[in-house]
Amino acid sequence: DVGMPIDFPRWRAPDGHEIVFSAAPAGHVEGGLYAVDVKTGQLRPILAQTDVAGRGAASVSPDGTRLAYSADSPAVTDQNSYMVHVVEIDGSGDITLPMPAGALFQDQPVWSNDGKRLAITRGYAPHNEAMAVAIVPADGSGVGVETSHGISGCCDNFLSWSPDDSSILFDPDPNNGGSGQELLINPETGATTPGSWGAISLPAWQRR
């Protein structure tokens, strides 16, 4: 028991000795990022709570050394304000990933298996009217490539890299403006191909 409600819990790879999560301590709305040792219960702040930014949707890199997460500003009320950050697992070296001209926010980072790239959702309208999926360098060195705009709405989209990082499985949320038709995304170009199976049931990659 870490003493506060938690959100987005994730095992820290590769050995799973910690669980990383976001949480808002009592009396606060905005959350920070924390890790807890699964054997001892020791709580470790990664990025402590602050009321000037909400931090969540944390995703641990495959080697366990970095976190990608979304941060929003509660001072911005007329549009989504999410930005994707990457930070070392000890909370140092926090960077904000860049966006191309016209983009207003980006969210929901998912690591490639080699830890070099992130698949993210990116918005070109104040809320979720013109969403794209972008594939970006995890070191912040560029804005990456992306799919066409309007590929999805908010919010429960599903992104999953194939084991060899050659394709990304994308399930646009059918309840919030998305088609619900699974797509395969080419991470080199952003080009999309409809899934040949035709179902809308959150499929998963087979790993051998």
Short mmCIF file of C-alpha atoms in Angstrom, two decimals:
data_model
loop_
_atom_site.label_atom_id
_atom_site.label_comp_id
_atom_site.label_asym_id
_atom_site.label_seq_id
_atom_site.Cartn_x
_atom_site.Cartn_y
_atom_site.Cartn_z
CA ASP A 1 0.00 0.00 0.00
CA VAL A 2 1.66 3.24 -1.20
CA GLY A 3 -0.87 5.40 0.60
CA MET A 4 -2.46 7.09 -2.43
CA PRO A 5 -4.59 6.07 -5.43
CA ILE A 6 -2.44 5.13 -8.41
CA ASP A 7 -2.91 5.26 -12.17
CA PHE A 8 -1.15 3.73 -15.19
CA PRO A 9 0.90 1.13 -13.26
CA ARG A 10 3.70 -0.39 -15.34
CA TRP A 11 6.37 -2.99 -14.55
CA ARG A 12 9.89 -1.67 -14.83
CA ALA A 13 11.71 -3.85 -17.32
CA PRO A 14 13.77 -5.92 -17.60
CA ASP A 15 13.67 -7.54 -14.14
CA GLY A 16 10.40 -6.13 -12.79
CA HIS A 17 11.75 -5.17 -9.37
CA GLU A 18 9.76 -1.93 -9.44
CA ILE A 19 6.31 -0.79 -10.56
CA VAL A 20 6.13 2.71 -12.01
CA PHE A 21 2.88 4.69 -11.76
CA SER A 22 1.34 8.15 -11.58
CA ALA A 23 -0.48 9.33 -8.47
CA ALA A 24 -1.86 12.46 -6.84
CA PRO A 25 -1.18 12.66 -3.09
CA ALA A 26 -4.06 13.59 -0.80
CA GLY A 27 -5.26 17.15 -1.31
CA HIS A 28 -3.96 17.39 -4.89
CA VAL A 29 -5.54 16.83 -8.29
CA GLU A 30 -2.42 16.76 -10.47
CA GLY A 31 -0.23 13.67 -10.25
CA GLY A 32 3.49 12.96 -10.12
CA LEU A 33 5.46 9.89 -11.21
CA TYR A 34 6.64 7.33 -8.67
CA ALA A 35 8.18 3.88 -8.41
CA VAL A 36 7.62 1.28 -5.71
CA ASP A 37 9.87 -1.67 -4.93
CA VAL A 38 7.70 -4.78 -5.17
CA LYS A 39 9.61 -6.62 -2.43
CA THR A 40 10.14 -3.92 0.16
CA GLY A 41 7.29 -1.50 -0.60
CA GLN A 42 9.77 1.38 -0.65
CA LEU A 43 8.30 4.36 -2.50
CA ARG A 44 10.61 6.40 -4.73
CA PRO A 45 9.60 9.71 -6.36
CA ILE A 46 10.72 10.01 -9.98
CA LEU A 47 9.05 13.35 -10.70
CA ALA A 48 7.30 14.57 -7.58
CA GLN A 49 3.80 16.00 -7.70
CA THR A 50 3.40 19.63 -8.70
CA ASP A 51 0.18 21.59 -9.21
CA VAL A 52 1.52 23.31 -12.35
CA ALA A 53 1.58 20.08 -14.39
CA GLY A 54 -0.25 16.78 -14.41
CA ARG A 55 1.89 13.78 -15.30
CA GLY A 56 0.56 10.41 -16.44
CA ALA A 57 0.42 7.71 -19.15
CA ALA A 58 3.94 6.66 -18.16
CA SER A 59 5.60 4.01 -20.32
CA VAL A 60 8.87 2.34 -19.31
CA SER A 61 11.58 1.81 -21.93
CA PRO A 62 12.41 -1.84 -22.70
CA ASP A 63 15.76 -1.60 -20.90
CA GLY A 64 14.19 0.05 -17.83
CA THR A 65 16.38 3.16 -17.93
CA ARG A 66 13.88 5.78 -19.18
CA LEU A 67 10.24 6.80 -18.96
CA ALA A 68 8.06 8.37 -21.60
CA TYR A 69 5.04 10.15 -20.20
CA SER A 70 2.39 12.78 -20.95
CA ALA A 71 2.22 16.09 -19.09
CA ASP A 72 -0.57 18.62 -19.26
CA SER A 73 -0.97 22.16 -17.94
CA PRO A 74 -4.05 22.82 -15.79
CA ALA A 75 -3.68 26.52 -16.68
CA VAL A 76 -4.65 25.75 -20.29
CA THR A 77 -8.43 25.36 -20.48
CA ASP A 78 -9.35 26.02 -24.12
CA GLN A 79 -7.57 23.02 -25.66
CA ASN A 80 -5.73 19.83 -24.87
CA SER A 81 -2.30 20.69 -23.53
CA TYR A 82 -0.62 17.27 -23.41
CA MET A 83 3.06 17.06 -24.30
CA VAL A 84 5.15 13.89 -24.40
CA HIS A 85 8.31 13.89 -22.30
CA VAL A 86 11.18 11.43 -21.88
CA VAL A 87 13.08 11.29 -18.59
CA GLU A 88 15.71 9.06 -17.01
CA ILE A 89 14.35 6.56 -14.50
CA ASP A 90 15.92 8.59 -11.67
CA GLY A 91 14.06 11.75 -12.77
CA SER A 92 17.03 13.49 -14.42
CA GLY A 93 17.40 14.74 -17.99
CA ASP A 94 13.72 15.48 -18.65
CA ILE A 95 13.09 16.53 -22.27
CA THR A 96 9.93 17.55 -24.10
CA LEU A 97 9.61 15.90 -27.51
CA PRO A 98 9.24 18.46 -30.33
CA MET A 99 6.15 18.90 -32.48
CA PRO A 100 5.83 19.99 -36.11
CA ALA A 101 4.23 23.27 -37.15
CA GLY A 102 0.46 23.19 -36.68
CA ALA A 103 0.41 20.44 -34.04
CA LEU A 104 -1.17 21.43 -30.74
CA PHE A 105 -0.57 18.45 -28.47
CA GLN A 106 0.70 14.87 -28.34
CA ASP A 107 -0.06 12.02 -25.96
CA GLN A 108 0.03 8.27 -25.16
CA PRO A 109 3.67 7.27 -25.83
CA VAL A 110 4.49 3.61 -26.61
CA TRP A 111 8.11 2.42 -26.90
CA SER A 112 9.51 0.44 -29.79
CA ASN A 113 11.14 -2.82 -28.74
CA ASP A 114 14.63 -1.47 -29.42
CA GLY A 115 13.98 1.63 -27.32
CA LYS A 116 14.87 4.05 -30.12
CA ARG A 117 11.42 5.34 -31.10
CA LEU A 118 8.01 6.11 -29.67
CA ALA A 119 4.59 5.81 -31.27
CA ILE A 120 2.36 8.65 -30.04
CA THR A 121 -0.99 10.23 -30.82
CA ARG A 122 -0.73 13.82 -32.09
CA GLY A 123 -3.48 16.43 -32.34
CA TYR A 124 -3.96 19.24 -34.85
CA ALA A 125 -7.18 20.68 -33.43
CA PRO A 126 -7.98 22.03 -29.95
CA HIS A 127 -9.31 18.71 -28.72
CA ASN A 128 -9.48 15.47 -30.69
CA GLU A 129 -10.94 16.44 -34.04
CA ALA A 130 -7.84 15.93 -36.21
CA MET A 131 -5.70 13.19 -34.69
CA ALA A 132 -2.70 11.45 -36.23
CA VAL A 133 -0.29 8.74 -35.08
CA ALA A 134 3.35 9.87 -35.10
CA ILE A 135 6.51 7.78 -34.87
CA VAL A 136 9.24 9.89 -33.31
CA PRO A 137 12.86 9.49 -32.13
CA ALA A 138 12.90 8.91 -28.38
CA ASP A 139 15.92 11.18 -27.96
CA GLY A 140 13.97 14.25 -29.12
CA SER A 141 16.09 14.73 -32.24
CA GLY A 142 13.13 15.22 -34.62
CA VAL A 143 9.38 15.32 -35.12
CA GLY A 144 9.29 11.94 -36.88
CA VAL A 145 6.79 10.72 -39.46
CA GLU A 146 3.04 10.44 -39.07
CA THR A 147 -0.15 9.06 -40.51
CA SER A 148 -2.83 11.16 -42.19
CA HIS A 149 -4.80 13.50 -39.95
CA GLY A 150 -8.26 12.49 -38.74
CA ILE A 151 -7.26 8.85 -38.38
CA SER A 152 -8.77 8.71 -34.91
CA GLY A 153 -10.63 10.58 -32.23
CA CYS A 154 -10.16 10.53 -28.49
CA CYS A 155 -9.15 8.68 -26.36
CA ASP A 156 -8.69 4.92 -25.84
CA ASN A 157 -6.58 4.20 -28.87
CA PHE A 158 -4.41 1.10 -28.88
CA LEU A 159 -0.84 1.11 -30.27
CA SER A 160 1.39 -1.97 -30.28
CA TRP A 161 4.75 -2.49 -32.01
CA SER A 162 5.44 -5.79 -33.76
CA PRO A 163 8.26 -7.82 -32.18
CA ASP A 164 10.70 -6.79 -34.92
CA ASP A 165 9.55 -3.12 -34.92
CA SER A 166 8.61 -3.33 -38.61
CA SER A 167 4.93 -2.50 -38.06
CA ILE A 168 2.59 -0.91 -35.52
CA LEU A 169 -0.86 -2.27 -34.82
CA PHE A 170 -3.37 0.55 -34.31
CA ASP A 171 -6.91 0.25 -33.05
CA PRO A 172 -8.75 3.62 -33.31
CA ASP A 173 -11.23 4.02 -30.45
CA PRO A 174 -14.66 3.33 -32.04
CA ASN A 175 -16.51 5.09 -29.21
CA ASN A 176 -14.85 8.47 -29.67
CA GLY A 177 -14.59 9.27 -33.34
CA GLY A 178 -12.38 6.42 -34.50
CA SER A 179 -13.34 3.89 -37.14
CA GLY A 180 -12.66 0.83 -34.98
CA GLN A 181 -10.98 -0.79 -38.00
CA GLU A 182 -7.54 -2.08 -37.06
CA LEU A 183 -4.71 -0.64 -39.10
CA LEU A 184 -1.08 -1.56 -39.60
CA ILE A 185 1.23 1.46 -39.63
CA ASN A 186 4.60 1.52 -41.38
CA PRO A 187 6.88 3.19 -38.80
CA GLU A 188 9.30 4.35 -41.50
CA THR A 189 6.73 6.27 -43.55
CA GLY A 190 3.49 6.54 -41.54
CA ALA A 191 1.57 4.76 -44.32
CA THR A 192 -1.38 2.67 -43.14
CA THR A 193 -2.89 -0.62 -44.33
CA PRO A 194 -6.23 -1.98 -43.08
CA GLY A 195 -5.96 -5.22 -41.14
CA SER A 196 -6.87 -8.19 -43.31
CA TRP A 197 -8.80 -9.91 -40.51
CA GLY A 198 -11.68 -7.39 -40.43
CA ALA A 199 -12.45 -7.76 -36.71
CA ILE A 200 -12.51 -4.98 -34.09
CA SER A 201 -11.52 -6.96 -31.01
CA LEU A 202 -8.12 -5.64 -29.85
CA PRO A 203 -5.85 -8.24 -31.47
CA ALA A 204 -2.33 -8.93 -30.17
CA TRP A 205 0.95 -9.80 -31.87
CA GLN A 206 2.12 -13.39 -31.61
CA ARG A 207 5.59 -13.51 -30.05
CA ARG A 208 7.84 -16.50 -30.51
#
